[in-house]
Coordinates of C-alpha atoms and ligand atoms in Angstrom, one line a residue:
M123 CA -5.9 84.1 -18.5
K124 CA -2.9 82.6 -20.1
E125 CA -0.8 83.4 -17.0
T126 CA -3.4 81.7 -14.8
L127 CA -3.3 78.6 -16.9
L128 CA 0.4 78.3 -16.8
K129 CA 0.4 78.9 -13.1
I130 CA -2.1 76.1 -12.6
R131 CA 0.1 73.8 -14.7
E132 CA 3.2 74.7 -12.7
E133 CA 1.5 74.2 -9.3
A134 CA -0.3 71.0 -10.3
L135 CA 2.8 69.4 -11.7
S136 CA 5.0 70.2 -8.7
Q137 CA 2.3 68.9 -6.3
I138 CA 2.0 65.6 -8.3
R139 CA 5.7 65.1 -8.3
A140 CA 6.0 65.7 -4.6
T141 CA 3.2 63.6 -3.2
D142 CA 3.3 60.0 -1.9
A143 CA -0.3 60.2 -1.1
D144 CA -3.4 59.4 -3.1
L145 CA -3.3 61.2 -6.5
E146 CA -7.1 61.3 -6.8
A147 CA -7.4 64.3 -4.5
I148 CA -5.0 66.3 -6.8
R149 CA -6.9 65.2 -9.9
I150 CA -10.2 66.5 -8.4
R151 CA -8.6 69.7 -7.3
Y152 CA -7.5 70.7 -10.8
L153 CA -9.5 68.6 -13.3
G154 CA -12.7 67.9 -11.4
K155 CA -16.0 69.5 -12.1
K156 CA -15.3 72.2 -9.6
G157 CA -11.6 72.1 -10.2
E158 CA -9.3 75.1 -10.9
L159 CA -8.8 74.3 -14.6
T160 CA -12.5 73.8 -15.2
A161 CA -13.2 77.1 -13.5
V162 CA -10.9 78.9 -15.9
L163 CA -12.5 77.2 -18.9
R164 CA -15.9 78.3 -17.8
G165 CA -14.6 81.9 -17.9
M166 CA -13.7 81.6 -21.6
G167 CA -17.0 83.0 -22.7
Q168 CA -15.7 86.5 -21.9
L169 CA -12.8 86.2 -24.3
T170 CA -12.8 87.7 -27.8
P171 CA -13.3 85.3 -30.7
E172 CA -9.7 85.7 -31.6
E173 CA -8.4 84.9 -28.1
R174 CA -10.6 81.9 -27.6
P175 CA -8.8 79.3 -29.8
V176 CA -5.4 80.4 -28.5
V177 CA -6.4 80.1 -24.9
G178 CA -8.4 77.0 -25.6
Q179 CA -5.3 75.3 -27.0
I180 CA -3.2 76.3 -24.0
A181 CA -5.9 75.0 -21.7
N182 CA -5.9 71.6 -23.5
E183 CA -2.2 71.4 -23.3
V184 CA -2.3 72.1 -19.6
R185 CA -4.9 69.4 -19.0
E186 CA -2.9 66.9 -21.1
A187 CA 0.3 67.7 -19.2
I188 CA -1.5 67.3 -15.8
E189 CA -3.0 64.0 -16.9
A190 CA 0.3 62.6 -18.2
E191 CA 2.0 63.6 -15.0
L192 CA -0.7 61.9 -12.9
T193 CA -0.3 58.7 -14.9
A194 CA 3.5 58.7 -14.7
R195 CA 3.4 59.4 -11.0
A196 CA 0.9 56.6 -10.4
E197 CA 3.2 54.1 -12.2
E198 CA 6.1 55.3 -10.0
Q199 CA 4.1 54.9 -6.8
K200 CA 3.1 51.4 -7.8
A201 CA 6.7 50.4 -8.6
A202 CA 7.9 51.9 -5.3
E203 CA 5.3 50.0 -3.4
L204 CA 6.3 46.7 -5.0
D205 CA 10.0 47.4 -4.2
A206 CA 9.1 48.0 -0.6
R207 CA 7.1 44.8 -0.4
L208 CA 9.9 42.8 -2.0
V209 CA 12.3 44.0 0.6
K210 CA 9.9 43.5 3.5
E211 CA 8.8 40.0 2.4
K212 CA 12.2 38.7 1.5
V213 CA 12.7 35.1 2.5
D214 CA 16.1 33.9 3.5
V215 CA 16.2 30.4 2.0
T216 CA 19.5 29.7 3.7
V217 CA 18.0 29.7 7.2
P218 CA 17.6 26.1 8.4
G219 CA 13.9 25.0 8.5
T220 CA 12.0 23.1 11.2
P221 CA 12.6 19.5 10.4
A222 CA 9.4 17.5 9.7
L223 CA 9.1 14.3 11.7
V224 CA 9.5 11.4 9.3
G225 CA 8.2 8.0 10.4
H226 CA 9.7 4.7 9.3
V227 CA 8.6 1.2 8.4
H228 CA 7.2 -0.9 11.2
P229 CA 9.4 -3.7 12.4
I230 CA 6.9 -6.4 11.2
A231 CA 6.7 -4.9 7.7
R232 CA 10.4 -4.5 7.6
I233 CA 11.1 -8.1 8.5
Q234 CA 8.4 -9.2 6.0
R235 CA 10.1 -7.2 3.2
E236 CA 13.5 -8.7 4.2
M237 CA 12.0 -12.2 4.0
E238 CA 10.4 -11.4 0.7
E239 CA 13.7 -10.2 -0.7
I240 CA 15.4 -13.5 0.3
F241 CA 12.8 -15.6 -1.4
I242 CA 12.6 -13.4 -4.5
G243 CA 16.4 -13.9 -4.7
M244 CA 15.7 -17.7 -4.9
G245 CA 13.2 -17.2 -7.7
F246 CA 10.0 -17.2 -5.7
D247 CA 7.0 -15.0 -6.7
I248 CA 5.0 -13.1 -4.0
V249 CA 1.3 -14.0 -4.0
E250 CA -1.4 -12.7 -1.8
G251 CA -4.7 -14.2 -0.7
P252 CA -7.8 -13.0 1.0
E253 CA -8.0 -12.7 4.8
V254 CA -11.7 -13.4 4.8
E255 CA -11.6 -16.9 3.5
Y256 CA -13.7 -20.0 2.7
D257 CA -13.6 -22.9 5.1
Y258 CA -12.7 -24.9 2.0
Y259 CA -9.4 -23.1 1.3
N260 CA -8.4 -22.7 4.9
F261 CA -9.1 -26.3 6.0
Q262 CA -10.7 -28.7 3.6
A263 CA -8.4 -28.2 0.6
L264 CA -5.5 -28.7 3.1
N265 CA -6.7 -32.1 4.0
I266 CA -8.5 -30.9 7.1
P267 CA -12.2 -32.0 6.7
P268 CA -14.9 -30.8 9.0
D269 CA -14.5 -32.4 12.5
H270 CA -10.8 -33.0 12.0
P271 CA -9.0 -32.5 15.4
A272 CA -6.5 -30.1 13.8
R273 CA -9.3 -27.5 13.7
D274 CA -9.3 -27.4 17.5
T275 CA -5.9 -25.7 17.6
Q276 CA -6.9 -23.1 15.1
D277 CA -10.2 -21.8 16.3
T278 CA -11.1 -18.5 14.6
F279 CA -13.7 -15.9 13.9
Y280 CA -16.5 -17.1 11.7
I281 CA -18.4 -14.7 9.3
S282 CA -20.8 -17.5 8.4
E283 CA -20.7 -21.3 8.6
N284 CA -18.3 -21.6 5.7
I285 CA -16.6 -18.2 5.7
L286 CA -14.1 -17.3 8.3
L287 CA -11.0 -15.2 9.0
R288 CA -8.2 -17.4 7.8
T289 CA -6.1 -19.0 10.5
Q290 CA -3.1 -19.7 8.3
T291 CA -1.6 -18.4 5.0
S292 CA -1.6 -22.1 4.0
S293 CA -5.0 -21.2 2.4
V294 CA -3.1 -19.6 -0.4
Q295 CA -1.6 -23.0 -1.3
A296 CA -4.9 -24.3 -2.6
R297 CA -5.8 -21.1 -4.3
T298 CA -2.5 -21.0 -6.1
M299 CA -2.8 -24.6 -7.3
E300 CA -6.1 -23.7 -8.9
T301 CA -4.8 -20.7 -10.8
R302 CA -1.2 -21.7 -11.7
K303 CA 0.3 -24.7 -13.3
P304 CA 3.6 -26.2 -12.1
P305 CA 6.4 -25.2 -11.8
I306 CA 5.0 -23.2 -8.9
R307 CA 7.4 -21.3 -6.6
I308 CA 5.6 -18.8 -4.4
V309 CA 5.7 -17.2 -1.0
S310 CA 2.6 -15.6 0.5
P311 CA 2.8 -13.2 3.4
G312 CA -0.2 -11.8 5.2
R313 CA -2.4 -11.5 8.3
V314 CA -4.0 -14.5 9.9
Y315 CA -6.4 -14.7 12.8
R316 CA -7.1 -17.0 15.7
S317 CA -9.4 -16.7 18.7
D318 CA -6.4 -16.6 21.1
A319 CA -6.1 -14.5 24.2
V320 CA -3.4 -11.9 24.1
D321 CA -0.2 -12.6 25.9
A322 CA 3.6 -12.3 25.4
T323 CA 3.6 -14.8 22.5
H324 CA -0.1 -14.8 21.3
S325 CA -2.3 -12.4 19.5
P326 CA -5.7 -12.9 17.8
L327 CA -4.1 -11.2 14.7
F328 CA -0.6 -12.0 13.5
H329 CA 1.4 -12.5 10.3
Q330 CA 2.7 -15.5 8.5
M331 CA 4.6 -16.3 5.4
E332 CA 3.7 -19.4 3.4
G333 CA 6.0 -21.0 0.9
L334 CA 5.0 -23.5 -1.8
V335 CA 7.1 -25.2 -4.5
I336 CA 5.7 -27.7 -6.9
D337 CA 7.5 -29.3 -9.8
K338 CA 8.7 -32.6 -11.2
G339 CA 11.1 -34.3 -8.8
V340 CA 11.0 -31.9 -5.9
T341 CA 12.4 -33.6 -2.8
M342 CA 12.9 -33.0 0.9
G343 CA 16.5 -32.2 0.0
N344 CA 15.2 -29.1 -1.9
L345 CA 13.1 -28.1 1.1
K346 CA 16.2 -28.3 3.4
G347 CA 18.3 -26.4 1.0
A348 CA 15.8 -23.6 0.5
L349 CA 15.2 -23.2 4.3
E350 CA 18.9 -23.4 5.1
M351 CA 19.6 -20.6 2.6
F352 CA 16.8 -18.6 4.1
A353 CA 18.0 -19.1 7.7
Q354 CA 21.6 -18.2 6.9
T355 CA 20.6 -15.1 5.0
M356 CA 18.3 -14.0 7.7
F357 CA 20.3 -14.9 10.8
G358 CA 23.9 -15.3 9.7
A359 CA 26.1 -17.6 7.6
E360 CA 26.9 -19.8 10.7
T361 CA 23.3 -20.7 11.3
K362 CA 22.4 -24.4 11.2
V363 CA 19.0 -25.8 10.5
R364 CA 17.4 -28.8 12.2
F365 CA 14.3 -30.8 11.2
R366 CA 12.2 -32.5 13.9
P367 CA 9.5 -34.9 12.8
H368 CA 6.0 -33.5 13.3
H369 CA 2.5 -33.8 12.0
F370 CA 0.6 -31.4 9.7
P371 CA -2.5 -32.7 7.9
F372 CA -1.4 -31.1 4.6
T373 CA 2.2 -32.4 4.4
E374 CA 3.7 -35.9 4.6
P375 CA 6.3 -36.2 5.9
S376 CA 6.1 -33.1 8.1
A377 CA 8.7 -31.4 10.2
E378 CA 9.1 -28.5 12.6
V379 CA 12.3 -26.6 11.8
D380 CA 14.7 -25.1 14.3
V381 CA 17.7 -22.8 13.7
S382 CA 20.8 -22.9 15.8
C383 CA 20.6 -20.0 18.3
F384 CA 22.3 -17.0 16.7
A385 CA 22.7 -15.3 20.1
C386 CA 24.8 -18.0 21.7
G387 CA 25.8 -20.1 18.7
G388 CA 24.1 -23.2 20.1
K389 CA 25.6 -23.2 23.6
G390 CA 22.4 -22.3 25.3
C391 CA 21.3 -18.9 26.5
R392 CA 18.3 -16.8 27.6
L393 CA 17.0 -16.3 24.0
C394 CA 16.9 -20.1 23.2
K395 CA 15.9 -20.9 26.8
G396 CA 19.1 -23.0 27.2
E397 CA 18.2 -25.2 24.2
G398 CA 20.8 -24.0 21.7
W399 CA 18.0 -24.2 19.1
I400 CA 15.0 -22.0 18.2
E401 CA 11.9 -23.2 16.4
I402 CA 11.0 -21.0 13.5
L403 CA 8.5 -22.8 11.2
G404 CA 6.6 -25.8 10.1
A405 CA 7.2 -27.5 6.8
G406 CA 6.9 -30.7 4.8
M407 CA 6.3 -32.4 1.5
V408 CA 2.9 -31.5 0.1
H409 CA 0.4 -34.3 0.8
P410 CA -0.8 -36.2 -2.3
N411 CA -4.4 -35.4 -1.2
V412 CA -3.7 -31.7 -1.3
L413 CA -2.1 -31.9 -4.8
T414 CA -5.1 -33.9 -6.1
M415 CA -7.6 -31.5 -4.7
G416 CA -5.6 -28.7 -6.3
G417 CA -5.9 -30.5 -9.7
I418 CA -2.2 -31.6 -9.8
D419 CA -1.3 -35.2 -10.4
P420 CA 0.8 -36.5 -7.4
E421 CA 2.2 -39.2 -9.6
E422 CA 3.7 -36.6 -11.9
Y423 CA 4.5 -33.8 -9.5
S424 CA 5.8 -33.3 -5.9
G425 CA 6.3 -30.3 -3.8
F426 CA 7.3 -28.8 -0.5
A427 CA 5.6 -26.2 1.7
F428 CA 6.5 -24.3 4.7
G429 CA 4.9 -21.6 7.0
M430 CA 6.4 -19.3 9.5
G431 CA 5.3 -16.6 11.8
I432 CA 6.7 -13.2 10.8
E433 CA 6.4 -11.8 14.4
R434 CA 8.4 -14.7 15.6
I435 CA 11.2 -13.9 13.1
A436 CA 11.1 -10.2 14.1
M437 CA 11.1 -11.0 17.8
L438 CA 14.1 -13.3 17.4
K439 CA 16.0 -10.9 15.1
Y440 CA 15.4 -7.8 17.2
H441 CA 15.4 -9.6 20.6
I442 CA 11.9 -8.4 21.4
D443 CA 10.6 -10.4 24.5
D444 CA 6.9 -9.5 24.3
M445 CA 4.8 -9.7 21.2
R446 CA 2.4 -6.9 22.5
H447 CA 5.1 -4.3 21.9
L448 CA 4.6 -4.9 18.2
Y449 CA 1.0 -3.8 18.3
E450 CA 0.8 -1.1 20.9
N451 CA 2.2 1.6 18.6
D452 CA 4.3 3.2 21.3
V453 CA 6.8 5.4 19.4
R454 CA 9.4 5.0 22.2
F455 CA 9.5 1.3 21.1
L456 CA 9.0 1.7 17.4
T457 CA 11.7 4.4 16.9
Q458 CA 14.3 1.8 18.1
F459 CA 14.2 0.0 14.8
Ligands
DAH800 N1 0.1 -23.5 8.6 C1 0.8 -24.0 9.7 C2 0.5 -23.3 11.0 O1 -0.1 -22.2 10.9 C3 2.3 -23.8 9.4 C4 2.7 -24.7 8.3 C5 3.2 -26.0 8.6 C6 2.7 -24.4 7.0 C7 3.6 -26.9 7.6 C8 3.0 -25.2 6.0 C9 3.6 -26.5 6.3 O2 3.0 -24.9 4.7 O3 3.9 -27.3 5.3 O4 0.8 -23.7 12.0

């Protein structure tokens, strides 16, 4: 019996060591209910009482040896499997990847930021106002009462009788005067709306940037200086600025402002339509009525204001001849900037 047990041990251990397959089959074969070792133990009844403990001890040692070998081999198999997977799934991090397509800032947003930077550099704050606006801030507080003819040129989309989509960022002027005390020095960029048909120079939605400065002793000279600084930073140090008398209800005096054509230097070309000058904005000294409605004493304070179209600046700077390009989201166009 002892020889049988040792033979079982020998066989089992060498099988376990040699196999790469599932160890469970081997365990059942030797240690299972109908296994070879179990069969030997069943026969122990025939042994003499002296032999029994000796054989019993050997049988236990054999079972322990087989179990230990099974456990050790299982660990080995697991480690080998992991090694194989690590080799198979190895990633070469030095292989160049597929580049992700990265977009970039839209030309309107880009020019807007450039304009903001210039004014921030001159000490202006950026202030925003709502696009859905009261008639009061868009018109009345800007010295444009109901029935004023200036409303005809700025027809817009009405939400109700006194709420509309703002036609101009000038609406932020009145809002700012209500919430800030002078000295005020702000620019306000944003979307504005008009019920205009789409063509090369018109869109029912476009962008403006408003400027407002109010303090003691502010003059037209300050307005000229600020706009000249802006124009030269935006279009080049050679740029000249020209003021033409104009009328806006919320400024007095008012002016339309041109810059010398930066494409031809003023000689006249396609960009400036032979004029040598390009109109870029409207401006003026804030009307006393506007200051008064904003709760600011026009005897004590004065101010200037200006408003310009951001699309117009972008079109001039990038030589874009049709405004529609800016809204059609054609990547062949947009990737050029
Ligand atoms: N809001 C005017 C427009 O949309 C532009 C403008 C002109 C703004 C004169 C001003 C200004 O602040 O003083 O046509």
